[in-house]
Tab-separated table of C-alpha atoms and ligand atoms in Angstrom:
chain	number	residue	atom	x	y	z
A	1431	UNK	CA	-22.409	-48.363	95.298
A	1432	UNK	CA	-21.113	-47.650	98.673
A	1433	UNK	CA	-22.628	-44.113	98.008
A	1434	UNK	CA	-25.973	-45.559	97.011
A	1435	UNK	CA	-26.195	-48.342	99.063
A	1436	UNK	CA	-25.063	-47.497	102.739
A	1437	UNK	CA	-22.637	-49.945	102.467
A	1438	UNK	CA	-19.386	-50.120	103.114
A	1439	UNK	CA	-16.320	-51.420	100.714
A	1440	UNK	CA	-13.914	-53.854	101.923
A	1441	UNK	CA	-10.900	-54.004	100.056
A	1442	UNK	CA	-8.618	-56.147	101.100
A	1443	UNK	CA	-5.450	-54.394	100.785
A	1444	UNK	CA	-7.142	-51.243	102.715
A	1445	UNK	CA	-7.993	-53.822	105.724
A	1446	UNK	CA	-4.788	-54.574	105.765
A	1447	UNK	CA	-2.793	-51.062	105.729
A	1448	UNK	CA	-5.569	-50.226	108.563
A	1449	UNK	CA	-4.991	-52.757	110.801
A	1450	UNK	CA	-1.489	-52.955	110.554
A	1451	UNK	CA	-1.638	-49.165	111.326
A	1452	UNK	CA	-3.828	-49.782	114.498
A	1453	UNK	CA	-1.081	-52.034	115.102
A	1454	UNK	CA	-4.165	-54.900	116.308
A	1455	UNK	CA	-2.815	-58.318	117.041
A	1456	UNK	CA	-4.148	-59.376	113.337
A	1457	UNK	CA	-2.076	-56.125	111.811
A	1458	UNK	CA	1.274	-57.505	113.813
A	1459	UNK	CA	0.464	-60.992	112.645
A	1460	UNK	CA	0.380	-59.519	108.961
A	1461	UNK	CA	3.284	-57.235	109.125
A	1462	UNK	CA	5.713	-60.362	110.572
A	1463	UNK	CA	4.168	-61.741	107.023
A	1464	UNK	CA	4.939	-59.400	105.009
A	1465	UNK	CA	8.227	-58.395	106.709
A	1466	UNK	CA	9.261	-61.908	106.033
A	1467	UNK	CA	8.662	-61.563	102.465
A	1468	UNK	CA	5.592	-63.590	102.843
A	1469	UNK	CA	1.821	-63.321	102.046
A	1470	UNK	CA	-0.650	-62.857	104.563
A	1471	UNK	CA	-2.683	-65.655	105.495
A	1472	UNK	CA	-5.921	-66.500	104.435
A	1473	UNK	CA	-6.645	-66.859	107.792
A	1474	UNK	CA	-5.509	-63.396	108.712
A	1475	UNK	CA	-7.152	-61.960	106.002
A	1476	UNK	CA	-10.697	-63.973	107.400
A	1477	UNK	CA	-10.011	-62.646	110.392
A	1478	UNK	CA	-9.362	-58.909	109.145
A	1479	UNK	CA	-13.175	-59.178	107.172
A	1480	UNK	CA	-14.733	-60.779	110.283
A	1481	UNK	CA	-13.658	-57.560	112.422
A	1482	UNK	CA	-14.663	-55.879	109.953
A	1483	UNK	CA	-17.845	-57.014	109.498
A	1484	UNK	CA	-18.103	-56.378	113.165
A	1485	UNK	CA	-18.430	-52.719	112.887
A	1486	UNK	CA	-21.926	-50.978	112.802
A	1487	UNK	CA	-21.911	-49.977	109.511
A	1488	UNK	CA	-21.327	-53.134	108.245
A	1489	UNK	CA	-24.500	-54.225	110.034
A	1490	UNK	CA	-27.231	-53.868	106.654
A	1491	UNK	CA	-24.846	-55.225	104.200
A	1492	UNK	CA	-21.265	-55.018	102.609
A	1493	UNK	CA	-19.203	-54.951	99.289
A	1494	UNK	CA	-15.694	-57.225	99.171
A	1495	UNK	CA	-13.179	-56.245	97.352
A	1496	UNK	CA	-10.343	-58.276	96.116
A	1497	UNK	CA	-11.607	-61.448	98.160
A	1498	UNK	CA	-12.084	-64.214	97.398
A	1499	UNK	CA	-9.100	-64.745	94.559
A	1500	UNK	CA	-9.782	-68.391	94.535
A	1501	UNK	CA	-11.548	-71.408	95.388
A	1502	UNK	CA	-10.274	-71.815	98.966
A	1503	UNK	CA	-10.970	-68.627	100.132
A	1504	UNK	CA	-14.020	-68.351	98.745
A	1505	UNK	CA	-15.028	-71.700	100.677
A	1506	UNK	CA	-13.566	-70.597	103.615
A	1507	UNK	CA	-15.285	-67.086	103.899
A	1508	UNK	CA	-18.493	-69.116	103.170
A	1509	UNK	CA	-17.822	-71.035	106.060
A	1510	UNK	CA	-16.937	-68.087	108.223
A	1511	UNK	CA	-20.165	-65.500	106.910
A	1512	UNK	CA	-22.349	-69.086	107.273
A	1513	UNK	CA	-21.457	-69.079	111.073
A	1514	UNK	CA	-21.603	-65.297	111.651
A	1515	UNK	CA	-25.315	-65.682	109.584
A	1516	UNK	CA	-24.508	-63.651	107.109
A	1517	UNK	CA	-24.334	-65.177	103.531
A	1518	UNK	CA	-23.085	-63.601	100.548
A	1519	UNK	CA	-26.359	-62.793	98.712
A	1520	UNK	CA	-24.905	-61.973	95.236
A	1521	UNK	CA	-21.305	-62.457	93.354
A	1522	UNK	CA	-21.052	-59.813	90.799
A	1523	UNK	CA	-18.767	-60.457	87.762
A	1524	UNK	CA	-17.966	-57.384	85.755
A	1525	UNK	CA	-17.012	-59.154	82.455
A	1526	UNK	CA	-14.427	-57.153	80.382
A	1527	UNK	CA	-12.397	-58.972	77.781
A	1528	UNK	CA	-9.045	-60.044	78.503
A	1529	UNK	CA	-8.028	-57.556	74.985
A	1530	UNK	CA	-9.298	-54.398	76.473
A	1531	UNK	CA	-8.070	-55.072	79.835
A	1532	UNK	CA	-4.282	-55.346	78.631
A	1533	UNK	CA	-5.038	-52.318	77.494
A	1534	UNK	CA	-6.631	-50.324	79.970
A	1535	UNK	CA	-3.675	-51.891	82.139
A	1536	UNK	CA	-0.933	-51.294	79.582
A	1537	UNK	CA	-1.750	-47.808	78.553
A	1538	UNK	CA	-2.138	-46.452	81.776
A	1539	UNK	CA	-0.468	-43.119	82.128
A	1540	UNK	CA	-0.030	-41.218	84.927
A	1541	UNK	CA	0.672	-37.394	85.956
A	1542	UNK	CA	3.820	-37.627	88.655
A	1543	UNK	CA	2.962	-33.940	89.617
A	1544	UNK	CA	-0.831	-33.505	90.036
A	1545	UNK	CA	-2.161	-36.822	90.268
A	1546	UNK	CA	-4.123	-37.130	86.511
A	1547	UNK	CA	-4.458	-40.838	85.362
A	1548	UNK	CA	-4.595	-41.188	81.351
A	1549	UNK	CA	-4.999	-43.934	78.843
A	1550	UNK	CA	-3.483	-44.108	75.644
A	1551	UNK	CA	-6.080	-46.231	74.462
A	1552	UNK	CA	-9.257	-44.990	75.569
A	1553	UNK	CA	-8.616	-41.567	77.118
A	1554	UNK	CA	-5.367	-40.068	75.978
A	1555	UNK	CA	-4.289	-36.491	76.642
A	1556	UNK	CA	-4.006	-33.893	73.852
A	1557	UNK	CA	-0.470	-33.576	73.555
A	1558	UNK	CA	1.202	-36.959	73.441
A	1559	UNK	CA	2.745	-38.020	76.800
A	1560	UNK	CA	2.097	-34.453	78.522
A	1561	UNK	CA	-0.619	-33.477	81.144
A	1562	UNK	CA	-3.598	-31.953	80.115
A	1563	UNK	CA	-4.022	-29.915	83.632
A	1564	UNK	CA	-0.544	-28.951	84.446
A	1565	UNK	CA	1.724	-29.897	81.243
A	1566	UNK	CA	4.078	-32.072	83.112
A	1567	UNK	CA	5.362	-35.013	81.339
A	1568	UNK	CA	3.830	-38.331	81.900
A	1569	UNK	CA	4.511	-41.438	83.592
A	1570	UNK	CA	4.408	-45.311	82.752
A	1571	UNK	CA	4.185	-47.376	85.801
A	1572	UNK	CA	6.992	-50.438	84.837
A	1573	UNK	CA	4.581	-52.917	86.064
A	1574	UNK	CA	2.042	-51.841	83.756
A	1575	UNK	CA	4.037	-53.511	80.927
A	1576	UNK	CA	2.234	-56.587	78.802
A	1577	UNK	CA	4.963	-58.890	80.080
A	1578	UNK	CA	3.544	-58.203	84.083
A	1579	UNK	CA	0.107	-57.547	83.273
A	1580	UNK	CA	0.092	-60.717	81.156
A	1581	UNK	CA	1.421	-62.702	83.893
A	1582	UNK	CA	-1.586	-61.111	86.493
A	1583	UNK	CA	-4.349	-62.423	84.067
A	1584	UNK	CA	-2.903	-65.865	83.392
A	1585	UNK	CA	-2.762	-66.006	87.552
A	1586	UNK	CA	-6.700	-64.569	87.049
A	1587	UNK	CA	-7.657	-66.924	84.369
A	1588	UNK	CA	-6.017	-70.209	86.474
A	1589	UNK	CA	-7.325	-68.874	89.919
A	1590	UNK	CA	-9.620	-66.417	89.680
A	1591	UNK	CA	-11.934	-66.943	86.644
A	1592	UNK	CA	-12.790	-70.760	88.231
A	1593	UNK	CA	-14.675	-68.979	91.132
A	1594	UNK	CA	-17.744	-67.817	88.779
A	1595	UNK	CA	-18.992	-71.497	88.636
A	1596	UNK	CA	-18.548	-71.539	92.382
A	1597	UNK	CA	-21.227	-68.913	92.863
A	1598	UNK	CA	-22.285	-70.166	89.737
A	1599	UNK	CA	-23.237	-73.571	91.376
A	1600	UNK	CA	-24.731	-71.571	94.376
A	1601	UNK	CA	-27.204	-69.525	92.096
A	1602	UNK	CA	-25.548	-65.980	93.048
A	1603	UNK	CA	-23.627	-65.087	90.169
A	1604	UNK	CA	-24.568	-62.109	88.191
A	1605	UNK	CA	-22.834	-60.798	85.051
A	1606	UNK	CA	-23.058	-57.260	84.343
A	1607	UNK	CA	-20.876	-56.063	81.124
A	1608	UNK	CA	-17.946	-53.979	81.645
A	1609	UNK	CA	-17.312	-52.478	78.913
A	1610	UNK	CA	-18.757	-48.952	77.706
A	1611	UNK	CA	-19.614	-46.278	79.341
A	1612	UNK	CA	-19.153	-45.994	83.272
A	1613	UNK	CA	-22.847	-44.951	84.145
A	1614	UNK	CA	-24.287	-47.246	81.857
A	1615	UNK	CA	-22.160	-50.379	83.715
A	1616	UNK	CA	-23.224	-48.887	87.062
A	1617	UNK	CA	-26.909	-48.708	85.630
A	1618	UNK	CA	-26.742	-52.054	84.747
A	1619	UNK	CA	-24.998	-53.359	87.839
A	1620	UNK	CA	-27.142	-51.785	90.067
A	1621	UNK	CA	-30.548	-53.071	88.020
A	1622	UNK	CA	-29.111	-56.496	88.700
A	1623	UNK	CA	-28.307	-55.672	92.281
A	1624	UNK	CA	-31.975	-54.974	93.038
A	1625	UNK	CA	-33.564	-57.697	91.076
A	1626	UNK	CA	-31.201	-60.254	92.550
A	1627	UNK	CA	-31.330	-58.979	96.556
A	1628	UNK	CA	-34.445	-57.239	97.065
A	1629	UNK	CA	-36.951	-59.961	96.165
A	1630	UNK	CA	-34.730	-61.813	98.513
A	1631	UNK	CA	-35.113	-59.820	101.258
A	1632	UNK	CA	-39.019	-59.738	101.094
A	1633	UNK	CA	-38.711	-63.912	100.821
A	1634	UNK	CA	-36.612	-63.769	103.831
A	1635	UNK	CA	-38.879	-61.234	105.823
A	1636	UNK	CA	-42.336	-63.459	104.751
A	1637	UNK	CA	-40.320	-66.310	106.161
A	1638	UNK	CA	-39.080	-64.101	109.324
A	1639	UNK	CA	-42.778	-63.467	110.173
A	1640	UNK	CA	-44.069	-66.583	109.592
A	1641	UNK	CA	-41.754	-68.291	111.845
A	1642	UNK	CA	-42.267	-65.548	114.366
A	1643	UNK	CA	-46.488	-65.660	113.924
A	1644	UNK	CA	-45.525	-69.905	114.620
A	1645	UNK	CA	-42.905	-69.109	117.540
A	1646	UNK	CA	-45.778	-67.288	119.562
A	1647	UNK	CA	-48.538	-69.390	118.915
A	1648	UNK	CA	-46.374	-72.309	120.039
A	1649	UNK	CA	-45.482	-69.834	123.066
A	1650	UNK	CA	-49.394	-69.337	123.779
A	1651	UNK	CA	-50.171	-73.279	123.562
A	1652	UNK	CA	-46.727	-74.033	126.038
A	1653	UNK	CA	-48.446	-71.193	128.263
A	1654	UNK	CA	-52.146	-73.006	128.203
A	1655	UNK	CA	-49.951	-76.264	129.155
A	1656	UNK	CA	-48.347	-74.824	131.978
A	1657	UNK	CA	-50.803	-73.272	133.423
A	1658	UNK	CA	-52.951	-76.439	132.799
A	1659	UNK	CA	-49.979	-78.678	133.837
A	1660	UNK	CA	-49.928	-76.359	137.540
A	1661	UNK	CA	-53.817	-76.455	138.100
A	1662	UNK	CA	-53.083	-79.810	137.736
A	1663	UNK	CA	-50.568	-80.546	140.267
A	1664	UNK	CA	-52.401	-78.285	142.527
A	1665	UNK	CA	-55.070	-80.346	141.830
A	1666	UNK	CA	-52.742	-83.290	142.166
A	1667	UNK	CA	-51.779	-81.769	145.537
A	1668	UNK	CA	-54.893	-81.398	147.050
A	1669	UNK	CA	-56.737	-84.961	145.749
A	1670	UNK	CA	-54.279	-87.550	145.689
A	1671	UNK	CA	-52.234	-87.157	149.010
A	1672	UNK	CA	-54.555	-90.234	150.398
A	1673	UNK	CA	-53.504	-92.418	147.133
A	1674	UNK	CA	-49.747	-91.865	147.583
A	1675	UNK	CA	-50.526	-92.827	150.989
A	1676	UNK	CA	-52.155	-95.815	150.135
A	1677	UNK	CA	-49.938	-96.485	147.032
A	1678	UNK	CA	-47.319	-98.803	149.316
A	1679	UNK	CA	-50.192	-99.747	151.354
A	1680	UNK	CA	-53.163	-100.862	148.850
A	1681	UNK	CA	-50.544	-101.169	146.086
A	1682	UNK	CA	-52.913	-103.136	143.345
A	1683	UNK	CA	-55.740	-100.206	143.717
A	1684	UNK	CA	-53.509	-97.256	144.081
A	1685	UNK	CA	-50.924	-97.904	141.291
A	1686	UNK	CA	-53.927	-97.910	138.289
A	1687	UNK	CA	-54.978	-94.627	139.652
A	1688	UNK	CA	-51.485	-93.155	139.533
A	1689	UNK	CA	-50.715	-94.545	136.314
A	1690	UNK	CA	-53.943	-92.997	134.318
A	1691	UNK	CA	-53.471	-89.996	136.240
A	1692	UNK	CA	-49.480	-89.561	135.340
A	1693	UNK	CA	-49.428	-89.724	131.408
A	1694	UNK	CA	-52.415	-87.193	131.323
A	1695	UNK	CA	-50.520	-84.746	133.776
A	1696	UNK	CA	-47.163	-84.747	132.427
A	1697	UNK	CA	-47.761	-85.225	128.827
A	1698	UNK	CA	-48.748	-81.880	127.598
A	1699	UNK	CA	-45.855	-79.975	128.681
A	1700	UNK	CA	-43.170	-81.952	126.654
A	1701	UNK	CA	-45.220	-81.702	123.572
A	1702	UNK	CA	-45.500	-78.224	123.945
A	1703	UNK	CA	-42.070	-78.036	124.394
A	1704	UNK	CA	-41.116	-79.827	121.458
A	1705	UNK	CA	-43.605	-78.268	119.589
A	1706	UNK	CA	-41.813	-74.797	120.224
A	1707	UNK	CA	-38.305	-75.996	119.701
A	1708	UNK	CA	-39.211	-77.072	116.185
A	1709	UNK	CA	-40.660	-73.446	115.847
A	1710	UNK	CA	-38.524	-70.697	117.384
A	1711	UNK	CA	-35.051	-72.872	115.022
A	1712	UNK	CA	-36.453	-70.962	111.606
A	1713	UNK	CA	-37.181	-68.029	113.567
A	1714	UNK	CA	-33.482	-67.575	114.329
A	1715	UNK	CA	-32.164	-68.692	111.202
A	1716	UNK	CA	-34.202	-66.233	109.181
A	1717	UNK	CA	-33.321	-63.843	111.545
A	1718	UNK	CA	-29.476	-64.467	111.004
A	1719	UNK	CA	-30.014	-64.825	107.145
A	1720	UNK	CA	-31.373	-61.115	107.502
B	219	ZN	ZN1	-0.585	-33.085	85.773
């Protein structure tokens, strides 16, 4: 997807590992965290995704990885992409059964010598519990046991699983089946991807150029009224120096002339002016939505 889309990945755990290796204030923060046998912050981790998010190639869109793990987060990196403008358009659940993933978890084998990952289960090697490529003996990572992977999708199920009606609720959540065969689930994934973000994008740039077609006319008419509103006081200048004169003199004649004349001079600029408030506010907020 990053591949296809242009867009980066943000995992998490890689945001981390780089920005404690930049050493940034956020990646000292973290490591005093972790050091102390404690887990980052949510707030560290916000702020790790905002930087992020900062960088020009996050600038047309971005994949997170890992985040949000539960309700909280996910409200409070709503709150966070809501003020930098940039909403999540779609969540994406890839829905595998909690049978199959024990055991793509569980029979997870790995090659300690050339890297090779295997799976009991669903891709085993040819010679039980021996590399295919180099014929070293295999590996079984101890925290790939049902006891530990058991435990990480009861924490899934209790924390996890709750955020689909969350996106649910906001109309972004897509389910695309994970089970079968990988190009198939990208196939699908990336079918839903389009359906679900490119109509959106052609609603958002209708409503981009609508408010923009609105923002200048409303520019145009506060023009006219300025340029009215000076020939006007110009106007104002030249005629009515002998009525301000006479205003504390001949007070009962002057004061009807002034008062006509004031609400017809200085009422066109404020309506213009609230006229293109109320118009430029969608322009920026489509704009931001983009
Ligand atoms: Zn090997």
């Amino acid at each position: 997807m990053v591949e296809k889309y242009k867009i980066p990945q943000m995992s998490t755990g890689d945001l981390l590992r780089a920005e404690v290796a930049a050493g940034t204030d956020l990646g000292k923060k973290a490591k005093a965290a972790m050091d102390a046998g404690q887990l980052v912050t949510d707030e560290i981790v916000l702020g790790m995704i905002q930087a992020r998010l900062a960088k020009p190639d996050a600038k047309n869109g971005f994949i997170l990885d890992g985040f949000p793990r539960n309700i909280p987060q996910a409200q409070a990196l709503d709150a966070m992409l809501a003020r930098l403008g940039q909403p999540l358009q779609l969540a994406l659940l890839v829905d595998v059964t909690t049978d199959i993933l024990m055991k793509r978890l569980t029979g997870r084998r790995s090659c300690g010598s050339c890297g090779a990952i295997y799976n009991i289960y669903f891709s085993a090697p040819k010679t039980s519990n021996k590399c295919d490529k180099c014929g070293s003996s295999l590996t079984h990572r101890s925290d790939d046991n049902e006891q530990t992977v058991g435990k990480r999708l009861g924490v899934y199920q209790q924390q996890t699983a709750p955020l689909a009606n969350y996106y649910k609720a906001q109309g972004k959540l897509r389910t695309v089946r994970g089970v079968g065969v990988v190009s198939a689930i990208f196939k699908n994934a990336t079918d839903i991807i389009e359906s679900q973000i490119r109509p959106l994008a052609d609603v958002m740039s209708k409503i981009e150029s609508a408010a923009a077609r609105q923002a200048a006319k409303a520019k145009a008419e506060e023009a006219k009224a300025k340029a009215a509103a000076k020939a006007a006081k110009a106007a104002k200048a030249a005629k009515p120096i002998p009525a301000a004169k006479a205003k504390p003199v001949v007070a009962a004649k002057a004061k009807p002339v002034v008062k006509k004349a004031a609400p017809k001079k200085v009422a066109p600029p404020p309506k213009a002016k609230a006229k293109s408030r109320k118009a430029t506010k969608p322009a920026t907020k489509a704009k931001k939505v983009k």
